CSV table of C-alpha atoms in Angstrom, one decimal:
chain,number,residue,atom,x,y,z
A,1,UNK,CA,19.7,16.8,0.3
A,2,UNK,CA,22.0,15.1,-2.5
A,3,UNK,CA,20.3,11.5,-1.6
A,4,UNK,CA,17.0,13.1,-2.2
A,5,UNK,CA,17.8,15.3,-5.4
A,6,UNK,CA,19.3,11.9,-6.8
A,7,UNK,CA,16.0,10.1,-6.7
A,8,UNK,CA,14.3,13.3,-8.1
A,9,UNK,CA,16.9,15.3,-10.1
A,10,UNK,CA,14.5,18.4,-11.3
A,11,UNK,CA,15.9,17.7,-14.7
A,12,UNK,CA,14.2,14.6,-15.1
A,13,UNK,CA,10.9,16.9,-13.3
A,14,UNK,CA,10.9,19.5,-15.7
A,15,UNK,CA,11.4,17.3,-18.5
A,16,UNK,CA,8.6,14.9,-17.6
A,17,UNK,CA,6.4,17.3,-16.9
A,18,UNK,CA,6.6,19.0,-20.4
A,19,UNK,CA,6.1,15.7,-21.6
A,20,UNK,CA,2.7,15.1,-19.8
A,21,UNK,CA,1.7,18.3,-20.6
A,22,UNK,CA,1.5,19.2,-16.8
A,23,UNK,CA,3.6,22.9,-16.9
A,24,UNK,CA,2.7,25.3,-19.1
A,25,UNK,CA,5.4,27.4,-21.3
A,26,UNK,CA,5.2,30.3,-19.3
A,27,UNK,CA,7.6,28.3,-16.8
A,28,UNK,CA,5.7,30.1,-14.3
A,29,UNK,CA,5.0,27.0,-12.3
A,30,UNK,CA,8.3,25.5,-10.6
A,31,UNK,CA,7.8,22.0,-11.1
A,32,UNK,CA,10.6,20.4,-8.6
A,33,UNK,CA,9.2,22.8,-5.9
A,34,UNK,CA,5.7,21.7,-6.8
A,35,UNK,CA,6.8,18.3,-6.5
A,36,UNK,CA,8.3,18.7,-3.2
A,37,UNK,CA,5.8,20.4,-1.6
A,38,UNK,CA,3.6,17.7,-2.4
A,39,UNK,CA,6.1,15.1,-0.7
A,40,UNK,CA,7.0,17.0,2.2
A,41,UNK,CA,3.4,18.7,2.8
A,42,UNK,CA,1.8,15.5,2.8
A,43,UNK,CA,3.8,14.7,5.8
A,44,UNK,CA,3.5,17.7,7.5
A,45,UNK,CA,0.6,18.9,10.3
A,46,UNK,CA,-2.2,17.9,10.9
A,47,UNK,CA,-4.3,17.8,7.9
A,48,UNK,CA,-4.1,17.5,4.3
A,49,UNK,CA,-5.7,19.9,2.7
A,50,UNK,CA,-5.1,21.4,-0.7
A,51,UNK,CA,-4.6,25.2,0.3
A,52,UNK,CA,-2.3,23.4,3.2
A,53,UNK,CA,-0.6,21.8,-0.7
A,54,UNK,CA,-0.3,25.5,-1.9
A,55,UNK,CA,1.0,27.0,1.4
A,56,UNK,CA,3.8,24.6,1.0
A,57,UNK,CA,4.8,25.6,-2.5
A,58,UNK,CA,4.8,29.0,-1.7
A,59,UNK,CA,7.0,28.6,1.1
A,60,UNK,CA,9.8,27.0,-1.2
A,61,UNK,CA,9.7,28.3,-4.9
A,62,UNK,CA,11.1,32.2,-5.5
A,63,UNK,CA,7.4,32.9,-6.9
A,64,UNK,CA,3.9,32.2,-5.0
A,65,UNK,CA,1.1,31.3,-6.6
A,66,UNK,CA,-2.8,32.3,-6.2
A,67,UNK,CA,-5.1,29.8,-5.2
A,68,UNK,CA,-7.0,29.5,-8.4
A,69,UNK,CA,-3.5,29.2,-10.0
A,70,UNK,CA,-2.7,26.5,-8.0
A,71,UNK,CA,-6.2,24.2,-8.3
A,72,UNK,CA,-5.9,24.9,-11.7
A,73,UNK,CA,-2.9,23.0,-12.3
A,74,UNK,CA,-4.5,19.8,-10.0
A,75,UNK,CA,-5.8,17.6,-13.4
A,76,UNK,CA,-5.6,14.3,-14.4
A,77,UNK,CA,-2.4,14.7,-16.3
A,78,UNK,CA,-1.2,15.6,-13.0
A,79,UNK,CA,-2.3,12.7,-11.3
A,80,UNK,CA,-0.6,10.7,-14.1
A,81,UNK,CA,2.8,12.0,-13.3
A,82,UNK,CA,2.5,11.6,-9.7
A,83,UNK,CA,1.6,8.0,-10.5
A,84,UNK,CA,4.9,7.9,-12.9
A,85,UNK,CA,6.9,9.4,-10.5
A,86,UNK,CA,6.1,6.6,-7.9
A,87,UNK,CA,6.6,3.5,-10.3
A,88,UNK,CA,9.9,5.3,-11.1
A,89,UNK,CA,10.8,5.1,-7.6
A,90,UNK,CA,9.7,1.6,-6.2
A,91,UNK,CA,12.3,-0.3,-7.6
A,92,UNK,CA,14.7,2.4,-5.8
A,93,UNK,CA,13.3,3.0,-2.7
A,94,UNK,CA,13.8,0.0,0.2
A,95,UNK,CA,10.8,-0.9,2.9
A,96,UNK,CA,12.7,-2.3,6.4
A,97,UNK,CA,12.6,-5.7,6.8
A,98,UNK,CA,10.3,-6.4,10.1
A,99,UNK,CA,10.6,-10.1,9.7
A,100,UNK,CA,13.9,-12.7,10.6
A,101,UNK,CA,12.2,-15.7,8.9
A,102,UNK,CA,14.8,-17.6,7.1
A,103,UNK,CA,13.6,-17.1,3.2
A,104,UNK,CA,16.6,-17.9,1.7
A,105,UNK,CA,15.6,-20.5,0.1
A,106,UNK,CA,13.0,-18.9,-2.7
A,107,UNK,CA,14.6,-16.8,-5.2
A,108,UNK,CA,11.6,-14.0,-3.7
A,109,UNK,CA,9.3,-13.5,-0.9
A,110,UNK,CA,6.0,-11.9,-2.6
A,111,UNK,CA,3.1,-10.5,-0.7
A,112,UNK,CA,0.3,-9.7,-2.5
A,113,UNK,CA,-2.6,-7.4,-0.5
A,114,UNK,CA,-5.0,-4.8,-0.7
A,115,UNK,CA,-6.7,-2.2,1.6
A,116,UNK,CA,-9.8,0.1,1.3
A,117,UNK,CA,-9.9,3.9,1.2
A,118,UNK,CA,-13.3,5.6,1.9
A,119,UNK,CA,-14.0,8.3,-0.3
A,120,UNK,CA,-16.3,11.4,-0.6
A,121,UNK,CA,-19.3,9.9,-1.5
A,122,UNK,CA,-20.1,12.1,-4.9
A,123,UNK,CA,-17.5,9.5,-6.1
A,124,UNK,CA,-19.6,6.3,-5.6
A,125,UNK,CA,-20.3,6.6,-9.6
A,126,UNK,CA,-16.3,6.7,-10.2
A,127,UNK,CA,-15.2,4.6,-7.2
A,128,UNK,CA,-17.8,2.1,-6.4
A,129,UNK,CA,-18.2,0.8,-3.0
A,130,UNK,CA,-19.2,-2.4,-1.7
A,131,UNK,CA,-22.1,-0.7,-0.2
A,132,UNK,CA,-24.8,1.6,-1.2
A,133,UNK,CA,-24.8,5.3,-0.6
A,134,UNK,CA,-20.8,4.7,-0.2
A,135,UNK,CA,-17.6,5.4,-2.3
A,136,UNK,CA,-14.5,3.5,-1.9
A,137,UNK,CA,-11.2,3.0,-3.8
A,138,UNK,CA,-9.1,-0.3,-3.2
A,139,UNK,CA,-5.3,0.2,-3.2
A,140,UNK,CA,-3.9,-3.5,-4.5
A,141,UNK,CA,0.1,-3.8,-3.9
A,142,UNK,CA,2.6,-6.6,-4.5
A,143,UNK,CA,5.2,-6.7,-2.0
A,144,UNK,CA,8.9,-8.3,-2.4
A,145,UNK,CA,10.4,-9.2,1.1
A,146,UNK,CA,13.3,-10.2,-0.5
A,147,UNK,CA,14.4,-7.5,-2.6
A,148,UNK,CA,12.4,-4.9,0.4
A,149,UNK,CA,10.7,-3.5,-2.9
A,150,UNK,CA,7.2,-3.0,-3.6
A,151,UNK,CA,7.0,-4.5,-7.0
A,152,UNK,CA,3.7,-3.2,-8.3
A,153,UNK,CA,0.3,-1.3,-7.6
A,154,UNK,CA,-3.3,-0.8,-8.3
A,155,UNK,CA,-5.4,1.4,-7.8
A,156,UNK,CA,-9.4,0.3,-8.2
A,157,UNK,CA,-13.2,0.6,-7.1
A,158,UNK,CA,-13.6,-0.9,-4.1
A,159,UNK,CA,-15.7,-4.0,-5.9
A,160,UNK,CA,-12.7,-5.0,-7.6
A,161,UNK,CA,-11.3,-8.2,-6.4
A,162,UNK,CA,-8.1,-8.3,-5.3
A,163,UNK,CA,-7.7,-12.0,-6.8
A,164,UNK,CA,-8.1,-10.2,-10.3
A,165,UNK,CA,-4.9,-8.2,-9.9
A,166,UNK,CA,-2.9,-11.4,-9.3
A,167,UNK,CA,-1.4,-12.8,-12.7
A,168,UNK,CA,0.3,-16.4,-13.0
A,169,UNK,CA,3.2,-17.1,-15.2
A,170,UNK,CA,6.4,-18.3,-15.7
A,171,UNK,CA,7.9,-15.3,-13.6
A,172,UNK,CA,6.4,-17.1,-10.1
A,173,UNK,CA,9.3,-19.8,-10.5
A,174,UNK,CA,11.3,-20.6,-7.3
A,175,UNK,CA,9.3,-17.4,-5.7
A,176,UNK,CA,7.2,-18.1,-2.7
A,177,UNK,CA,3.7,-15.6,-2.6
A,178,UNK,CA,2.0,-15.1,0.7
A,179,UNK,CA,-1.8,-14.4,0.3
A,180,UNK,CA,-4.6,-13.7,2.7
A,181,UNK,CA,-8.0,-15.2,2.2
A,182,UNK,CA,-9.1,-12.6,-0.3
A,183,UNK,CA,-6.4,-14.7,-3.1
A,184,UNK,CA,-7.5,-17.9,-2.1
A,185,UNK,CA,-8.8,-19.9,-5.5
A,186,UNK,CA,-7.3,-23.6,-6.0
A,187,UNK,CA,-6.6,-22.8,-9.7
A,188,UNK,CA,-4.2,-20.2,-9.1
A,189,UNK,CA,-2.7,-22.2,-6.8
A,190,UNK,CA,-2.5,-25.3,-9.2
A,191,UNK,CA,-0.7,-22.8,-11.5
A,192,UNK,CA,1.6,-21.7,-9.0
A,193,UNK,CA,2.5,-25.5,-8.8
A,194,UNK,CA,3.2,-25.7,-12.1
A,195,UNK,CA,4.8,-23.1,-12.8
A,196,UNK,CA,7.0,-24.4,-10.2
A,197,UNK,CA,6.7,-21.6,-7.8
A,198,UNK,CA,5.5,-21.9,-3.8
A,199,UNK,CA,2.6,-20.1,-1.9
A,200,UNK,CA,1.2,-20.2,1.9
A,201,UNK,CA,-2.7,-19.0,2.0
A,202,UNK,CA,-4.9,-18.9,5.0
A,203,UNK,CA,-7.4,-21.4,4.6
A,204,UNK,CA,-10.8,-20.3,3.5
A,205,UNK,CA,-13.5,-21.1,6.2
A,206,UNK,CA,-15.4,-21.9,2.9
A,207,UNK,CA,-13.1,-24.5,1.8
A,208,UNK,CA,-13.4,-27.5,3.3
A,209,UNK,CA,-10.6,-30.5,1.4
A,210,UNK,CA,-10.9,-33.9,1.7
A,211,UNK,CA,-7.7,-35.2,3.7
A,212,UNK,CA,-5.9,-38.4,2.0
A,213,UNK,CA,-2.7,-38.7,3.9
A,214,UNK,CA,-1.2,-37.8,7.3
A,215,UNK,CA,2.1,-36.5,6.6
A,216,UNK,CA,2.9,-37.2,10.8
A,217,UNK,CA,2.3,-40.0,12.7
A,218,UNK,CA,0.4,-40.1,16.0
A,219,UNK,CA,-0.3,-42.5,19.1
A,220,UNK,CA,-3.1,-45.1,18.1
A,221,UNK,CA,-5.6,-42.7,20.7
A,222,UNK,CA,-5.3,-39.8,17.6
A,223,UNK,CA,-8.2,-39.5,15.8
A,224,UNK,CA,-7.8,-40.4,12.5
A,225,UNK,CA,-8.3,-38.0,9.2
A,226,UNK,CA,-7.8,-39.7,6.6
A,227,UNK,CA,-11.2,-39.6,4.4
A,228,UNK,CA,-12.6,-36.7,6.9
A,229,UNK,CA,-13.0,-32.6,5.0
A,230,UNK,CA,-10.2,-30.8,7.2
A,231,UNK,CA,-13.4,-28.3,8.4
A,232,UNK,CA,-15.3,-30.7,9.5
A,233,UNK,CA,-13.0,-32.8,12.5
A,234,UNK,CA,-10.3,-29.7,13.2
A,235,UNK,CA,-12.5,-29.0,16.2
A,236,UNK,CA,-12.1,-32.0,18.0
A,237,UNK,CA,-8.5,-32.5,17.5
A,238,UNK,CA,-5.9,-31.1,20.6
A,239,UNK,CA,-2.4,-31.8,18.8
A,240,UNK,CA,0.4,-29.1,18.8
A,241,UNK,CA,0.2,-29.3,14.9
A,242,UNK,CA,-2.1,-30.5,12.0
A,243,UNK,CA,-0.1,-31.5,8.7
A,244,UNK,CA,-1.6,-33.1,6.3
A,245,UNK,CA,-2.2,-33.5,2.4
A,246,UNK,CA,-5.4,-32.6,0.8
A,247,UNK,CA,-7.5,-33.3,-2.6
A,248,UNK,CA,-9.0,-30.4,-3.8
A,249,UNK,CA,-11.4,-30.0,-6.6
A,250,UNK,CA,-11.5,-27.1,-9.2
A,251,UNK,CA,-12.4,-25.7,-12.5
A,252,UNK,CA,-9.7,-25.3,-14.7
A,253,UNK,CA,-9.6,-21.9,-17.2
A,254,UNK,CA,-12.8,-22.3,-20.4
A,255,UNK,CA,-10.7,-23.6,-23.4
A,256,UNK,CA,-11.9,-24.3,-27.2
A,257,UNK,CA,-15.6,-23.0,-25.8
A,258,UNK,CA,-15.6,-26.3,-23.4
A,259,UNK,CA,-14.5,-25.6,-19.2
A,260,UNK,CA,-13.0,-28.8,-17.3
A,261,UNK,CA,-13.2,-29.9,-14.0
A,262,UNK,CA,-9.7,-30.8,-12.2
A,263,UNK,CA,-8.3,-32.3,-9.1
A,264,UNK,CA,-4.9,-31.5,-7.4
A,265,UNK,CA,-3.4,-32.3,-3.8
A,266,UNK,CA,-1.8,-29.6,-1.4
A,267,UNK,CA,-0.6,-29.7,2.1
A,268,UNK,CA,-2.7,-28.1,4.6
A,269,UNK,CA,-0.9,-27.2,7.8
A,270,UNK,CA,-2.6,-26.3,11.5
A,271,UNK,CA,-0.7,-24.1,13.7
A,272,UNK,CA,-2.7,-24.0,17.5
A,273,UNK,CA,-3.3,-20.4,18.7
A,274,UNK,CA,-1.6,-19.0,21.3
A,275,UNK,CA,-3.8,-18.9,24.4
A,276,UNK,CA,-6.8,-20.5,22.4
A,277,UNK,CA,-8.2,-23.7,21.3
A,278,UNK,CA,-8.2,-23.9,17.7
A,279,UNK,CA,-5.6,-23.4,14.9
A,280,UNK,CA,-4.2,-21.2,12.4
A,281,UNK,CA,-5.0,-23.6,9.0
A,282,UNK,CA,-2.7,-22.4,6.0
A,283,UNK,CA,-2.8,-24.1,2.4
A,284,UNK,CA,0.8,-24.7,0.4
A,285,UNK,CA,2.8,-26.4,-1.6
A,286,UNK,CA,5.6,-26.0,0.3
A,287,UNK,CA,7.1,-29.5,0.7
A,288,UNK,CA,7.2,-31.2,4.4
A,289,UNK,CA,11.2,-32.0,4.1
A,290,UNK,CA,12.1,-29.0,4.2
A,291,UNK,CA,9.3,-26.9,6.0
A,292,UNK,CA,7.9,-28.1,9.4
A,293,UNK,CA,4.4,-26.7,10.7
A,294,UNK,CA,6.2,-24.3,12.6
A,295,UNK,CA,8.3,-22.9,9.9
A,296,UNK,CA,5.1,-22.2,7.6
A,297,UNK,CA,3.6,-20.0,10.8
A,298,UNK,CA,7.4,-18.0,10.9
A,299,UNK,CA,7.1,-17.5,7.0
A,300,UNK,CA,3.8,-16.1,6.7
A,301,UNK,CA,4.1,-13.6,9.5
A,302,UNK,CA,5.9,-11.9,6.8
A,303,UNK,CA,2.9,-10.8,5.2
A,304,UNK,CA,2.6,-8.2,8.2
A,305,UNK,CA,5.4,-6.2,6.7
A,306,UNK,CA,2.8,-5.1,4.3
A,307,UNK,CA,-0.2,-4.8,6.9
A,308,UNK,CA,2.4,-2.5,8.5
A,309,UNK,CA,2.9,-0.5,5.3
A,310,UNK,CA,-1.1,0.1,5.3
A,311,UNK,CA,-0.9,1.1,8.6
A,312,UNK,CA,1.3,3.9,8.0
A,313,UNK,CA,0.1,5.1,5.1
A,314,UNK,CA,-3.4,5.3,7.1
A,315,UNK,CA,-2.1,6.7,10.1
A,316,UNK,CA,0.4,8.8,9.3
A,317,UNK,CA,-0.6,9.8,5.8
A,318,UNK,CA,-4.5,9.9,6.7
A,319,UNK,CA,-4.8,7.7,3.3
A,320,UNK,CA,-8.4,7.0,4.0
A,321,UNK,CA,-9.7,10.6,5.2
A,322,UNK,CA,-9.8,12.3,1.7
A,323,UNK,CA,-12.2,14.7,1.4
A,324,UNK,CA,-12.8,15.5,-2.2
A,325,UNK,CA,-15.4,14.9,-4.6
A,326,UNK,CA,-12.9,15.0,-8.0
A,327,UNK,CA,-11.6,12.1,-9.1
A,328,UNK,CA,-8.5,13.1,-10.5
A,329,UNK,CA,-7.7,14.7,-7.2
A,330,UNK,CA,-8.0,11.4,-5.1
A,331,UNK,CA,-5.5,10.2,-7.5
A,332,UNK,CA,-2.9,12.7,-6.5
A,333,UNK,CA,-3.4,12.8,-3.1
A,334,UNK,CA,-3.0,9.2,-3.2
A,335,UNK,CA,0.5,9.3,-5.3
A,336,UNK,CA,1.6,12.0,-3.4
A,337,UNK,CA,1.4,9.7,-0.5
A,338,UNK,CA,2.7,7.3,-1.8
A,339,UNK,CA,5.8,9.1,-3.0
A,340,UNK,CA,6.1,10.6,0.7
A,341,UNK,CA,6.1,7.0,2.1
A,342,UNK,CA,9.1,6.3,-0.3
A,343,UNK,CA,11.0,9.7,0.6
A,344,UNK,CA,10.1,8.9,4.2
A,345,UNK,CA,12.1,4.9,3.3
A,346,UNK,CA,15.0,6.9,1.6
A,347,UNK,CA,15.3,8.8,4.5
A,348,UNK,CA,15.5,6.4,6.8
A,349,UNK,CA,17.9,4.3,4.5
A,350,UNK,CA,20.7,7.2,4.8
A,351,UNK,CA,19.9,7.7,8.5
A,352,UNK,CA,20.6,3.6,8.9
A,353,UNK,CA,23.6,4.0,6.7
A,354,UNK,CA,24.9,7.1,9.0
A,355,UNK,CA,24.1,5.7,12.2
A,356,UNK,CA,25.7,3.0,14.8
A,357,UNK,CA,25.3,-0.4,13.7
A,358,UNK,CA,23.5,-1.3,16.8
A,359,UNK,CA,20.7,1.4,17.0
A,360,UNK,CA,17.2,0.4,15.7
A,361,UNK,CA,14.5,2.7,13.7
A,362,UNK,CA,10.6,1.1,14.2
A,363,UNK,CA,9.2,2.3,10.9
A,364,UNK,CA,6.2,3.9,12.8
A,365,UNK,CA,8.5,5.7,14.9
A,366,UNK,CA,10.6,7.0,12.0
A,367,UNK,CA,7.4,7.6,10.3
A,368,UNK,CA,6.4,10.1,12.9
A,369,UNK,CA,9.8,11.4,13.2
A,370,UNK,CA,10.3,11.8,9.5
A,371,UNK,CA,6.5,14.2,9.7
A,372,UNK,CA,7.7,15.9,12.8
A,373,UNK,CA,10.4,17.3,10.5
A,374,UNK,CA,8.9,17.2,6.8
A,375,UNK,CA,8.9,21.3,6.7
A,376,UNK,CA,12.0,21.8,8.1
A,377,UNK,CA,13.5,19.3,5.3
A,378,UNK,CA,11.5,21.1,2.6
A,379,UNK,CA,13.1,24.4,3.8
A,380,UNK,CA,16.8,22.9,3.6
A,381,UNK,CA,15.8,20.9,-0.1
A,382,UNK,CA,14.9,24.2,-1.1
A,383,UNK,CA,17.3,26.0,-0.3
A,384,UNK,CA,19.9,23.5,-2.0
A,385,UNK,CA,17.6,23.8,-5.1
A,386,UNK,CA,18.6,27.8,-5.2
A,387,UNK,CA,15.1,28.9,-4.8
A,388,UNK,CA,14.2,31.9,-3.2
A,389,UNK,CA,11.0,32.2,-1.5
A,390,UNK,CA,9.3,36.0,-1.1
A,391,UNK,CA,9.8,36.9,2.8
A,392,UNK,CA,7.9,35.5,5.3
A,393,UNK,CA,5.6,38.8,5.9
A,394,UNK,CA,4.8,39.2,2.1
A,395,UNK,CA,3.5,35.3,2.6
A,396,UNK,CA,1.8,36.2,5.5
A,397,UNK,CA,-0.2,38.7,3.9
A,398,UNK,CA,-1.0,37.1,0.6
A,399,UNK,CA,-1.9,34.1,2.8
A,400,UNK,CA,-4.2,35.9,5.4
A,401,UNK,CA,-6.3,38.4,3.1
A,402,UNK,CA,-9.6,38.0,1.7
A,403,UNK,CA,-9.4,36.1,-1.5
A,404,UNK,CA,-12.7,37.4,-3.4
A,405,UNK,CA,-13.2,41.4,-3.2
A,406,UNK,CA,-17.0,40.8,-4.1
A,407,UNK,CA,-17.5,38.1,-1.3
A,408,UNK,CA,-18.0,40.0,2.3
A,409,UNK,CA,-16.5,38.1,5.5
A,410,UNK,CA,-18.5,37.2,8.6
A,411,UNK,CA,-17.4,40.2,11.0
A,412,UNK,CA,-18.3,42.9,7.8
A,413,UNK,CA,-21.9,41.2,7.5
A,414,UNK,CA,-22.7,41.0,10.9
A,415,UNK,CA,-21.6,44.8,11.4
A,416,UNK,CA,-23.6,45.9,7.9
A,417,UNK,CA,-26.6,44.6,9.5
A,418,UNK,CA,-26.3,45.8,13.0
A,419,UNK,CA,-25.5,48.9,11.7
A,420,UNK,CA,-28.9,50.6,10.8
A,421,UNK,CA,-30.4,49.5,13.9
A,422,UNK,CA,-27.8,51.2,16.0
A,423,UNK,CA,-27.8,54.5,14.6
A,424,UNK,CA,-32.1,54.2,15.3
C-alpha cells in the first residue's frame, strides 16, 4: 500500500484538486478515495458503469454519497485532473519490456501509434468519426522501449491524423522511431535524417521508390533492380532478403510564400514472410554496416509492445465500449483507464521486485490477475488511508432502495393496474 500511496500521496490529491476546482469547501467529497475508486473500480467486474464508479467510493470513504451527488461532481474539471494525474505518472510508472532486440545502440527506442475508440454516437458532433452516423475518439501515444515509459498522449476525433501528432526536432537525435504506415511521409523522414536521428516504417503500398543501388550482391541469374520502382518487380523476386537504396521525391515545408520540391535516398529493406511468398518491405535510414535485413525485422517487432498496450486497455479495460453521450465523461473514463493501466504496471513492478528472479508475469495475465483482485486492494488501500466505510448493511440498503419517491417501480405498477380488475 506504501508503493501505491507514494505515486498518489492524497496530499498532493487534495491539494490538486482544490486547485482545479474539482472539491468543493464543504470537504464533503474524499478526494483520495474518489481517486481510488476510479482506479480500482475500473478494474473491477464486469462492466464499467458509473453507479458501478459510485458503489466503489462508497465502499471505501467513511461517508457515502447519493447518486446525484456523485454525477454531479463528473465535469470537465474533473476530466482535467484525471488527465493531470496520468501525465504526472507516465514518467513513473514502467510498461514490461516484451521485446530482446538489441537497441543499445540509439540513445531511445520510440514508438509512436494510435488506436480508435467507438463512441456513443450523440458524440459524432464532438468526436467525429471517419464515418457517417458514427462517433469515434483516436487515442495517439508515444511509446519509449528504452526508458519502458510512455512519453506522451493524445486524445482526438477520430479524423485526426496520427501523422499530425508527430513533431520533428532536435530531440529525435541518436533516437530510433518505429512507425506503422499511418506516419509514413518522406519529409518527416528526411527530417529525421537530419536531425540525425533513425526510423524503420513499413512501406506504404502507395509508395513506390525508384531503386538506384543494390546494397548486396547476387548470382548473375538475379534480376536486376537498379532503375526499376521497388513496387513494381518485388513480386517476381524469390531471394531470402531485398536491401536496397531508394530515391524518393517530396515536397519540402511552404517557406517565404514559395513550396519546393526535394529528393532524398533511404534504404528499403524486404524481409520474406514466414510461410508465404512475398515480403515485409520497411523504409529506414538505418545504415547497412551495422543493421542487416534481419536485424531491421527484430527491431521493429518492438512496435508490438504498444499494440499490446492497446490490447489491454481494450480488453481488459473495455476502452472502446463506453456508453455515454457527455463528452466530458468519455474523458474520465478514458483517464481513469489509463491511470488503472499504470497502477496495474506499479503493481506488477513491486510483485517482479518481490518475486524469484526466474518467474515470469505475461502482462495480459497480470492484467487479469491485477482485475481479479482490484476490490480487494481498494479494501486494504483504504483501510491504510484510515477511512471508515458505514457497515456493509447500511450500504446495502442505501444501495438497493428506490432512488425517486415520485417514480413507481415495475412490480407497484403492474399490481396498481391489476388491482381494480381483481376486486370486480
Amino acid at each position: 500500500m506504501r508503493r501505491l500511496t507514494t505515486l498518489f500521496p492524497s496530499e498532493f490529491l487534495e491539494e490538486h484538486a482544490e486547485e482545479l476546482g474539482v472539491i468543493e469547501r464543504d470537504r464533503k467529497l474524499q478526494i483520495p478515495a474518489f481517486v481510488w475508486a476510479f482506479v480500482f473500480g475500473f478494474a473491477a467486474g464486469e462492466s464499467r458503469t458509473l453507479a458501478g464508479f459510485r458503489r466503489s467510493y462508497n465502499s471505501t470513504a467513511d461517508e457515502t454519497i447519493s447518486p446525484g451527488g456523485f454525477y454531479h461532481r463528473l465535469t470537465p474539471s474533473l476530466a482535467e485532473y484525471f488527465r493531470d494525474l496520468v501525465e504526472a505518472t507516465l514518467d513513473e510508472v514502467a510498461v514490461p519490456d516484451t521485446v530482446d532486440a538489441d537497441i543499445d545502440r540509439f540513445k531511445d527506442v520510440m514508438i509512436a501509434d494510435g488506436t480508435v475508440l467507438r463512441l456513443h454516437e450523440f458524440l459524432a458532433d464532438e468526436y467525429e468519426a471517419r464515418k457517417e452516423e458514427q462517433a469515434g475518439a483516436k487515442l495517439h501515444l508515444l511509446h519509449n522501449a528504452t526508458k519502458q515509459t510512455i512519453e506522451r498522449l493524445d486524445v482526438t476525433d477520430e479524423k485526426t491524423h496520427d501523422s499530425t501528432l508527430f513533431h520533428t526536432g532536435s530531440w529525435l537525435e541518436d533516437r530510433l522511431v518505429l512507425f506503422d504506415r499511418a506516419y509514413f511521409k518522406y519529409r518527416r523522414f528526411a527530417l529525421i535524417d537530419e536531425n540525425d536521428g533513425y526510423f524503420v516504417s513499413r512501406l506504404k503500398e502507395s509508395a513506390n521508390p525508384v531503386v538506384t543501388e543494390e546494397l548486396r550482391e547476387w548470382r548473375s541469374r538475379a534480376i536486376p533492380l537498379e532503375g526499376e520502382q521497388i513496387h513494381d518487380v518485388v513480386d517476381e523476386l524469390h531471394r531470402e532478403y531485398i536491401d536496397v537504396e531508394v530515391e524518393a521525391e517530396f515536397d519540402r515545408r511552404p517557406y517565404g510564400g514559395t513550396q519546393s520540391r526535394d529528393t532524398k535516398r533511404f534504404r528499403v529493406v524486404g524481409v520474406r514472410k514466414e510461410d508465404a511468398d512475398d515480403y515485409h518491405l520497411y523504409i529506414t535510414n538505418l545504415p547497412r554496416e551495422e543493421f542487416l535485413p534481419s536485424d531491421l525485422g527484430t527491431i521493429y517487432r518492438c512496435r508490438w509492445e504498444v499494440e499490446l498496450l492497446f490490447r489491454e486497455l481494450k480488453t481488459q479495460y473495455e476502452l472502446d465500449e463506453f456508453d455515454t453521450t457527455k463528452k466530458h465523461v468519455v474523458e474520465i473514463l478514458l483517464y481513469a483507464a489509463l491511470l488503472s493501466l499504470l497502477v496495474s504496471r506499479e503493481l506488477l513492478d513491486l510483485v517482479t521486485e518481490q518475486a524469484d528472479g526466474e518467474i515470469v508475469f505475461p502482462p495480459e495475465r497480470w492484467a487479469a490477475t491485477f482485475r481479479s483482485h482490484a476490490q480487494l486492494i481498494l479494501h486494504e488501500l483504504g483501510e491504510y488511508l484510515g477511512y471508515s466505510p458505514p457497515p456493509l448493511l447500511d450500504r446495502l440498503i442505501d444501495d438497493a432502495q428506490k432512488i425517486h419517491q415520485q417514480r413507481p417501480v415495475l412490480q407497484e405498477t403492474l399490481a396498481t393496474a391489476t388491482q381494480p380488475r381483481c376486486e370486480s
